[in-house]
mmCIF file of C-alpha atoms and ligand atoms in Angstrom:
data_model
loop_
_atom_site.group_PDB
_atom_site.id
_atom_site.type_symbol
_atom_site.label_atom_id
_atom_site.label_comp_id
_atom_site.label_asym_id
_atom_site.label_seq_id
_atom_site.Cartn_x
_atom_site.Cartn_y
_atom_site.Cartn_z
ATOM 1 C CA MET A 240 88.520 72.159 83.170
ATOM 2 C CA VAL A 241 91.182 70.178 81.636
ATOM 3 C CA ALA A 242 92.885 67.973 85.281
ATOM 4 C CA LEU A 243 96.538 68.290 83.543
ATOM 5 C CA PRO A 244 98.070 66.347 86.803
ATOM 6 C CA GLU A 245 99.885 69.827 87.336
ATOM 7 C CA ALA A 246 97.303 71.878 87.872
ATOM 8 C CA GLN A 247 96.055 69.704 90.039
ATOM 9 C CA ALA A 248 99.275 69.630 92.034
ATOM 10 C CA GLU A 249 98.999 73.565 91.660
ATOM 11 C CA GLU A 250 95.778 73.288 92.981
ATOM 12 C CA LYS A 251 97.242 72.809 97.194
ATOM 13 C CA VAL A 252 98.104 76.360 97.317
ATOM 14 C CA LEU A 253 95.994 79.751 97.334
ATOM 15 C CA ASN A 254 97.892 82.781 97.385
ATOM 16 C CA LEU A 255 95.702 85.424 98.999
ATOM 17 C CA TYR A 256 95.793 89.389 99.282
ATOM 18 C CA SER A 257 94.510 90.674 102.925
ATOM 19 C CA ALA A 258 94.160 93.858 103.961
ATOM 20 C CA ARG A 259 92.586 92.243 107.045
ATOM 21 C CA HIS A 260 95.347 92.848 109.696
ATOM 22 C CA TYR A 261 93.784 90.923 112.541
ATOM 23 C CA GLN A 262 94.832 88.280 114.555
ATOM 24 C CA THR A 263 91.760 86.405 114.926
ATOM 25 C CA ASP A 264 91.433 85.588 110.972
ATOM 26 C CA GLU A 265 94.827 83.058 111.413
ATOM 27 C CA ALA A 266 92.143 80.552 112.474
ATOM 28 C CA LEU A 267 89.822 81.571 110.284
ATOM 29 C CA TYR A 268 93.136 80.379 107.743
ATOM 30 C CA GLU A 269 93.115 77.236 109.235
ATOM 31 C CA GLY A 270 90.284 76.274 109.068
ATOM 32 C CA PHE A 271 89.750 76.774 105.485
ATOM 33 C CA THR A 272 93.299 74.786 104.843
ATOM 34 C CA ARG A 273 92.010 71.286 107.353
ATOM 35 C CA GLN A 274 88.915 71.127 104.706
ATOM 36 C CA THR A 275 90.122 71.072 101.844
ATOM 37 C CA GLY A 276 94.258 70.708 102.359
ATOM 38 C CA ILE A 277 95.131 73.446 100.757
ATOM 39 C CA LYS A 278 97.813 75.414 102.063
ATOM 40 C CA ILE A 279 97.275 79.946 102.047
ATOM 41 C CA LYS A 280 100.094 81.236 101.239
ATOM 42 C CA ARG A 281 98.858 84.877 102.398
ATOM 43 C CA ILE A 282 100.463 88.408 101.886
ATOM 44 C CA GLU A 283 98.718 90.889 103.667
ATOM 45 C CA GLY A 284 99.019 95.527 102.894
ATOM 46 C CA LYS A 285 97.322 98.895 103.170
ATOM 47 C CA GLU A 286 94.567 98.846 101.590
ATOM 48 C CA ASP A 287 94.645 101.192 98.032
ATOM 49 C CA GLU A 288 98.425 98.984 98.470
ATOM 50 C CA LEU A 289 97.429 95.796 97.237
ATOM 51 C CA LEU A 290 95.056 97.138 94.393
ATOM 52 C CA GLU A 291 98.076 99.088 92.582
ATOM 53 C CA ARG A 292 100.176 95.965 92.971
ATOM 54 C CA ILE A 293 97.625 93.378 91.422
ATOM 55 C CA ARG A 294 97.251 96.014 88.722
ATOM 56 C CA ASN A 295 101.408 96.331 88.248
ATOM 57 C CA GLU A 296 100.944 92.802 88.904
ATOM 58 C CA GLY A 297 98.597 92.470 86.067
ATOM 59 C CA ALA A 298 98.292 89.427 83.700
ATOM 60 C CA TYR A 299 101.252 87.642 85.683
ATOM 61 C CA SER A 300 99.899 88.551 89.544
ATOM 62 C CA PRO A 301 100.156 85.495 91.846
ATOM 63 C CA ALA A 302 96.562 86.274 94.076
ATOM 64 C CA ASP A 303 93.176 83.721 92.948
ATOM 65 C CA VAL A 304 91.487 85.751 95.771
ATOM 66 C CA LEU A 305 91.947 89.675 97.159
ATOM 67 C CA LEU A 306 89.737 90.533 100.701
ATOM 68 C CA THR A 307 89.884 93.721 102.044
ATOM 69 C CA VAL A 308 87.563 95.922 104.152
ATOM 70 C CA ASP A 309 84.776 98.625 102.429
ATOM 71 C CA ALA A 310 82.784 98.443 99.480
ATOM 72 C CA ALA A 311 84.217 101.451 98.054
ATOM 73 C CA ARG A 312 87.389 99.369 98.352
ATOM 74 C CA LEU A 313 85.821 96.834 96.628
ATOM 75 C CA SER A 314 84.567 98.863 93.851
ATOM 76 C CA ALA A 315 86.843 99.900 93.388
ATOM 77 C CA ALA A 316 88.820 96.882 92.843
ATOM 78 C CA HIS A 317 85.592 95.957 90.075
ATOM 79 C CA GLU A 318 86.655 99.233 88.637
ATOM 80 C CA LEU A 319 89.802 98.474 88.239
ATOM 81 C CA GLY A 320 88.727 94.808 86.244
ATOM 82 C CA LEU A 321 90.807 93.141 88.790
ATOM 83 C CA PHE A 322 88.002 90.890 89.962
ATOM 84 C CA ALA A 323 86.725 87.694 87.620
ATOM 85 C CA PRO A 324 83.034 87.401 88.262
ATOM 86 C CA VAL A 325 81.661 84.471 89.835
ATOM 87 C CA THR A 326 79.006 82.349 90.137
ATOM 88 C CA SER A 327 78.403 80.038 92.501
ATOM 89 C CA PRO A 328 74.903 79.061 94.306
ATOM 90 C CA THR A 329 76.593 78.995 97.391
ATOM 91 C CA LEU A 330 77.038 82.177 97.622
ATOM 92 C CA GLU A 331 74.059 83.553 96.509
ATOM 93 C CA LYS A 332 71.598 81.342 98.397
ATOM 94 C CA ARG A 333 73.760 82.116 101.934
ATOM 95 C CA ILE A 334 74.623 86.520 101.126
ATOM 96 C CA PRO A 335 71.562 88.812 100.690
ATOM 97 C CA ALA A 336 71.426 90.289 97.756
ATOM 98 C CA ASN A 337 71.794 93.793 98.498
ATOM 99 C CA LEU A 338 75.423 92.667 100.012
ATOM 100 C CA ARG A 339 76.556 91.207 96.983
ATOM 101 C CA THR A 340 77.889 91.780 93.458
ATOM 102 C CA GLY A 341 78.933 89.941 90.579
ATOM 103 C CA ASP A 342 81.670 89.568 90.518
ATOM 104 C CA TRP A 343 82.532 89.928 94.891
ATOM 105 C CA PHE A 344 81.340 89.266 98.419
ATOM 106 C CA SER A 345 80.568 90.330 101.447
ATOM 107 C CA PHE A 346 81.664 88.017 104.668
ATOM 108 C CA SER A 347 80.925 90.228 107.276
ATOM 109 C CA THR A 348 79.390 93.867 107.925
ATOM 110 C CA ARG A 349 79.932 96.373 110.351
ATOM 111 C CA ALA A 350 77.658 99.525 111.132
ATOM 112 C CA ARG A 351 78.410 103.356 111.218
ATOM 113 C CA VAL A 352 76.595 104.423 114.966
ATOM 114 C CA ILE A 353 76.532 107.434 116.475
ATOM 115 C CA ILE A 354 78.458 107.912 119.665
ATOM 116 C CA TYR A 355 77.589 110.798 122.357
ATOM 117 C CA ALA A 356 79.104 111.917 125.563
ATOM 118 C CA LYS A 357 76.212 110.406 128.488
ATOM 119 C CA GLY A 358 75.108 112.981 131.177
ATOM 120 C CA VAL A 359 76.336 115.507 128.350
ATOM 121 C CA ILE A 360 73.826 114.770 124.888
ATOM 122 C CA ASP A 361 70.293 113.413 125.407
ATOM 123 C CA PRO A 362 70.306 110.716 123.403
ATOM 124 C CA ASP A 363 67.226 111.580 121.801
ATOM 125 C CA GLN A 364 69.180 114.844 120.346
ATOM 126 C CA VAL A 365 71.030 112.415 118.302
ATOM 127 C CA LYS A 366 68.865 109.898 116.635
ATOM 128 C CA THR A 367 69.853 109.616 113.067
ATOM 129 C CA TYR A 368 73.035 111.409 111.324
ATOM 130 C CA GLY A 369 70.513 114.181 110.159
ATOM 131 C CA ASP A 370 70.434 115.343 113.897
ATOM 132 C CA LEU A 371 74.605 115.465 113.678
ATOM 133 C CA ALA A 372 73.975 118.197 111.710
ATOM 134 C CA ASN A 373 71.692 121.070 114.044
ATOM 135 C CA PRO A 374 72.814 124.569 115.614
ATOM 136 C CA ARG A 375 71.864 122.883 118.793
ATOM 137 C CA LEU A 376 75.690 120.455 118.497
ATOM 138 C CA LYS A 377 77.495 123.345 117.191
ATOM 139 C CA GLY A 378 81.306 122.983 118.744
ATOM 140 C CA LYS A 379 80.352 119.324 119.992
ATOM 141 C CA VAL A 380 80.864 117.167 117.269
ATOM 142 C CA CYS A 381 84.324 115.298 116.083
ATOM 143 C CA SER A 382 84.926 113.850 113.213
ATOM 144 C CA ARG A 383 87.600 111.540 110.655
ATOM 145 C CA SER A 384 88.789 112.959 108.151
ATOM 146 C CA GLY A 385 86.389 113.288 105.239
ATOM 147 C CA SER A 386 87.925 111.597 102.617
ATOM 148 C CA HIS A 387 88.217 107.928 104.717
ATOM 149 C CA PRO A 388 86.325 105.470 103.128
ATOM 150 C CA TYR A 389 84.244 105.226 106.062
ATOM 151 C CA ASN A 390 82.928 109.062 105.735
ATOM 152 C CA LEU A 391 82.584 108.345 101.643
ATOM 153 C CA SER A 392 80.324 105.783 102.149
ATOM 154 C CA LEU A 393 78.253 107.248 104.909
ATOM 155 C CA MET A 394 78.030 109.867 102.918
ATOM 156 C CA ALA A 395 77.169 107.873 99.777
ATOM 157 C CA SER A 396 74.732 106.354 102.107
ATOM 158 C CA ILE A 397 72.888 109.499 102.649
ATOM 159 C CA ILE A 398 73.447 110.720 98.350
ATOM 160 C CA ALA A 399 71.115 108.039 98.213
ATOM 161 C CA HIS A 400 68.562 107.783 100.176
ATOM 162 C CA HIS A 401 67.877 111.280 100.422
ATOM 163 C CA GLY A 402 69.367 113.353 97.590
ATOM 164 C CA GLU A 403 72.791 115.998 96.747
ATOM 165 C CA ALA A 404 70.907 118.424 97.865
ATOM 166 C CA GLU A 405 70.150 117.628 100.976
ATOM 167 C CA ALA A 406 73.521 115.263 101.357
ATOM 168 C CA GLU A 407 76.141 118.532 100.851
ATOM 169 C CA GLN A 408 73.577 120.874 103.582
ATOM 170 C CA TRP A 409 74.168 117.732 105.708
ATOM 171 C CA ALA A 410 78.433 117.777 106.027
ATOM 172 C CA LYS A 411 77.953 122.050 105.847
ATOM 173 C CA GLY A 412 76.419 121.416 108.632
ATOM 174 C CA VAL A 413 78.037 119.156 110.150
ATOM 175 C CA VAL A 414 81.449 121.050 109.605
ATOM 176 C CA ALA A 415 79.849 123.369 111.602
ATOM 177 C CA ASN A 416 79.665 120.886 114.307
ATOM 178 C CA PHE A 417 83.499 120.639 114.810
ATOM 179 C CA ALA A 418 85.048 120.954 117.643
ATOM 180 C CA ARG A 419 87.473 120.992 115.543
ATOM 181 C CA ALA A 420 89.482 120.183 112.639
ATOM 182 C CA PRO A 421 88.593 116.060 111.845
ATOM 183 C CA LYS A 422 91.582 113.581 112.676
ATOM 184 C CA GLY A 423 92.547 111.154 113.370
ATOM 185 C CA GLY A 424 90.961 107.361 113.218
ATOM 186 C CA ASP A 425 87.687 106.346 114.578
ATOM 187 C CA THR A 426 88.882 105.025 118.237
ATOM 188 C CA ASP A 427 90.194 108.077 119.179
ATOM 189 C CA GLN A 428 86.672 109.814 118.069
ATOM 190 C CA ILE A 429 85.318 107.517 121.025
ATOM 191 C CA ARG A 430 88.535 108.556 123.124
ATOM 192 C CA ALA A 431 87.673 112.447 122.463
ATOM 193 C CA VAL A 432 83.833 112.377 123.061
ATOM 194 C CA ALA A 433 84.942 110.114 126.593
ATOM 195 C CA ALA A 434 87.533 112.738 127.400
ATOM 196 C CA GLY A 435 85.074 115.612 127.062
ATOM 197 C CA GLU A 436 87.398 117.027 123.806
ATOM 198 C CA CYS A 437 83.322 116.573 122.071
ATOM 199 C CA ALA A 438 80.533 114.947 122.754
ATOM 200 C CA VAL A 439 79.743 113.212 120.066
ATOM 201 C CA ALA A 440 81.170 111.182 116.649
ATOM 202 C CA VAL A 441 79.997 108.545 114.918
ATOM 203 C CA SER A 442 82.883 105.236 115.369
ATOM 204 C CA ASN A 443 82.243 102.037 112.841
ATOM 205 C CA THR A 444 80.640 99.439 115.539
ATOM 206 C CA TYR A 445 83.698 97.189 116.475
ATOM 207 C CA TYR A 446 85.837 99.787 116.838
ATOM 208 C CA LEU A 447 83.257 100.102 120.106
ATOM 209 C CA ALA A 448 82.857 96.450 120.907
ATOM 210 C CA ARG A 449 87.185 95.827 120.825
ATOM 211 C CA LEU A 450 86.964 98.547 123.614
ATOM 212 C CA MET A 451 84.685 97.204 125.484
ATOM 213 C CA ARG A 452 86.453 93.626 125.164
ATOM 214 C CA SER A 453 89.253 95.031 126.514
ATOM 215 C CA ASP A 454 92.171 93.599 128.708
ATOM 216 C CA LYS A 455 92.723 97.630 129.808
ATOM 217 C CA ALA A 456 90.647 98.894 132.649
ATOM 218 C CA GLU A 457 91.105 102.591 130.939
ATOM 219 C CA ASP A 458 89.241 101.163 128.076
ATOM 220 C CA ARG A 459 86.301 99.843 129.294
ATOM 221 C CA LYS A 460 86.665 103.121 131.564
ATOM 222 C CA THR A 461 86.318 105.118 127.919
ATOM 223 C CA MET A 462 82.993 103.365 127.202
ATOM 224 C CA ASP A 463 81.740 104.393 130.593
ATOM 225 C CA LYS A 464 81.830 107.130 129.335
ATOM 226 C CA VAL A 465 80.427 106.340 125.737
ATOM 227 C CA GLY A 466 76.252 105.890 124.930
ATOM 228 C CA VAL A 467 75.808 104.518 121.646
ATOM 229 C CA VAL A 468 72.741 105.182 119.478
ATOM 230 C CA TRP A 469 71.409 102.894 116.602
ATOM 231 C CA PRO A 470 71.018 106.403 114.239
ATOM 232 C CA ASP A 471 67.790 106.147 112.205
ATOM 233 C CA GLN A 472 66.170 103.143 113.590
ATOM 234 C CA ARG A 473 62.614 104.694 111.627
ATOM 235 C CA GLY A 474 63.568 105.256 109.088
ATOM 236 C CA VAL A 475 66.488 103.812 106.317
ATOM 237 C CA GLY A 476 68.521 101.916 109.281
ATOM 238 C CA ALA A 477 71.919 102.717 110.182
ATOM 239 C CA HIS A 478 74.382 102.499 107.897
ATOM 240 C CA ILE A 479 75.989 99.033 107.095
ATOM 241 C CA ASN A 480 78.980 98.563 105.788
ATOM 242 C CA VAL A 481 81.147 95.107 105.178
ATOM 243 C CA SER A 482 84.370 93.510 104.772
ATOM 244 C CA GLY A 483 84.349 91.470 101.376
ATOM 245 C CA GLY A 484 86.337 90.249 98.281
ATOM 246 C CA GLY A 485 86.370 87.949 94.820
ATOM 247 C CA VAL A 486 88.650 86.156 92.803
ATOM 248 C CA LEU A 487 91.190 87.778 90.675
ATOM 249 C CA LYS A 488 90.157 87.840 86.759
ATOM 250 C CA HIS A 489 93.515 85.843 86.446
ATOM 251 C CA ALA A 490 93.940 84.227 89.593
ATOM 252 C CA PRO A 491 95.735 80.696 88.632
ATOM 253 C CA HIS A 492 94.366 78.910 91.390
ATOM 254 C CA ARG A 493 90.506 79.708 90.921
ATOM 255 C CA GLU A 494 88.600 77.355 92.084
ATOM 256 C CA ALA A 495 90.541 77.202 95.013
ATOM 257 C CA ALA A 496 89.664 80.851 95.106
ATOM 258 C CA VAL A 497 85.645 79.882 94.776
ATOM 259 C CA ARG A 498 86.103 77.096 96.989
ATOM 260 C CA PHE A 499 87.455 79.790 99.771
ATOM 261 C CA LEU A 500 84.486 82.375 99.228
ATOM 262 C CA GLU A 501 81.865 79.726 99.104
ATOM 263 C CA TYR A 502 84.057 78.313 102.776
ATOM 264 C CA LEU A 503 84.555 82.741 104.207
ATOM 265 C CA ALA A 504 80.778 82.271 103.528
ATOM 266 C CA SER A 505 80.310 78.357 105.767
ATOM 267 C CA ASP A 506 78.676 78.736 109.675
ATOM 268 C CA GLN A 507 82.549 77.841 110.774
ATOM 269 C CA ALA A 508 83.959 80.675 109.135
ATOM 270 C CA GLN A 509 80.974 83.588 109.519
ATOM 271 C CA ARG A 510 81.394 82.642 113.629
ATOM 272 C CA TYR A 511 85.272 83.919 113.750
ATOM 273 C CA PHE A 512 83.716 86.959 111.862
ATOM 274 C CA ALA A 513 81.756 88.128 114.792
ATOM 275 C CA ASP A 514 83.452 86.505 117.559
ATOM 276 C CA GLY A 515 87.116 87.536 116.808
ATOM 277 C CA ASN A 516 87.085 90.655 115.070
ATOM 278 C CA ASN A 517 83.155 91.743 116.309
ATOM 279 C CA GLU A 518 81.748 92.013 113.273
ATOM 280 C CA TRP A 519 77.703 90.305 111.900
ATOM 281 C CA PRO A 520 77.736 87.924 109.824
ATOM 282 C CA VAL A 521 75.723 87.485 106.865
ATOM 283 C CA VAL A 522 74.317 84.828 106.344
ATOM 284 C CA ALA A 523 71.289 85.147 108.731
ATOM 285 C CA GLY A 524 70.946 82.645 111.602
ATOM 286 C CA ILE A 525 74.038 82.403 112.895
ATOM 287 C CA LYS A 526 75.274 81.202 116.462
ATOM 288 C CA ILE A 527 77.828 84.006 117.202
ATOM 289 C CA ASP A 528 79.020 84.529 121.197
ATOM 290 C CA ASN A 529 80.607 87.811 121.483
ATOM 291 C CA PRO A 530 78.911 89.896 124.463
ATOM 292 C CA ALA A 531 80.131 93.075 123.430
ATOM 293 C CA LEU A 532 78.212 92.556 120.306
ATOM 294 C CA GLU A 533 74.750 90.902 122.135
ATOM 295 C CA ALA A 534 75.548 93.940 125.091
ATOM 296 C CA LEU A 535 75.352 96.456 121.591
ATOM 297 C CA GLY A 536 71.804 94.581 120.551
ATOM 298 C CA LYS A 537 69.640 94.818 118.398
ATOM 299 C CA PHE A 538 69.043 97.054 115.040
ATOM 300 C CA LYS A 539 67.573 97.665 112.604
ATOM 301 C CA ALA A 540 70.040 98.038 109.477
ATOM 302 C CA ASP A 541 69.874 99.827 105.803
ATOM 303 C CA SER A 542 70.068 97.573 103.147
ATOM 304 C CA LEU A 543 71.151 99.346 100.629
ATOM 305 C CA PRO A 544 72.803 97.771 98.562
ATOM 306 C CA VAL A 545 76.651 97.922 98.618
ATOM 307 C CA ALA A 546 77.081 98.073 94.786
ATOM 308 C CA SER A 547 75.024 101.659 95.747
ATOM 309 C CA LEU A 548 77.690 103.231 98.070
ATOM 310 C CA ALA A 549 80.341 102.392 95.450
ATOM 311 C CA MET A 550 77.919 104.719 92.964
ATOM 312 C CA TYR A 551 78.230 107.308 95.017
ATOM 313 C CA ARG A 552 81.549 107.649 95.964
ATOM 314 C CA ALA A 553 82.802 109.385 94.023
ATOM 315 C CA LYS A 554 80.269 112.793 94.048
ATOM 316 C CA ALA A 555 80.673 112.058 98.026
ATOM 317 C CA GLN A 556 84.530 112.838 98.191
ATOM 318 C CA ILE A 557 82.960 115.531 96.311
ATOM 319 C CA ILE A 558 80.535 116.933 98.436
ATOM 320 C CA PHE A 559 82.548 116.939 101.451
ATOM 321 C CA ASP A 560 85.431 118.769 99.209
ATOM 322 C CA ARG A 561 82.512 121.707 98.746
ATOM 323 C CA ALA A 562 81.643 121.482 102.711
ATOM 324 C CA GLY A 563 85.012 121.830 103.713
ATOM 325 C CA TYR A 564 84.871 118.532 105.096
ATOM 326 C CA ARG A 565 88.622 117.741 105.314
HETATM 327 FE FE1 FE2 B 131 88.731 99.779 110.529
#
């Protein structure tokens, strides 16, 4: 690499496009600036808008790094050709192989768990995602939209493990069990279960942890009424989704961008993910201090490669549509 003085001056800035809107990420980024002297200019946006924006900016895009949530979205960025390949021994050593690809990397994980109304549902009846389709839960299941990436990724994992025919049977079974048409976000499903509007739902773990750690008595009361099950512990393990990112193809500050990704895999940054946003670090052996994650306990996570979630995303939508899982 030719090191022109101007180029060196430019290395002091990193343009980050982020779809993570967590307040705690501020501290995460400050840590990088303290370590490297590189300032982070952050542009926040909604997930799909950011992809669109980078695409429209094309070769003139100032974006160095894109951070977003959900494996399917990260793959969409890959398929649009937005990312540049990254070879980093640090990232390869720290991030497990199933949680990275050639151009994007996961930095934290979240599990999609089954929640149930305590005292109404026997947790033994909801031990697997498959159980959600069991007719004995008729009229008892709440869900957010089948078009939401979190559910599409869950469906993609079911297709990957059990095949399309079984996946479609499952979707139809869940739809037949709906207490109401899908609506709202994960937190709305948790509240609906607590309120008795339905008795079973799925949710990402950090929403549960957020309510558990909330200052509002009402949130903690909600959690008192809700039990959490780690699905498929005797099978493939609980479905895992990720937040992650990659270096963009037209990144003006490529070197800083790779350093930033490596920073996100550092012990310090990994702890921020866990303690700040109630996610699990991807790096093994990180000591975290988060009472809610501790209360949720240990579990077996599905080790399906994140790239497989992407592979079946389109199929997942087709099957949900066919099953009437709107
Ligand atoms: Fe979320």
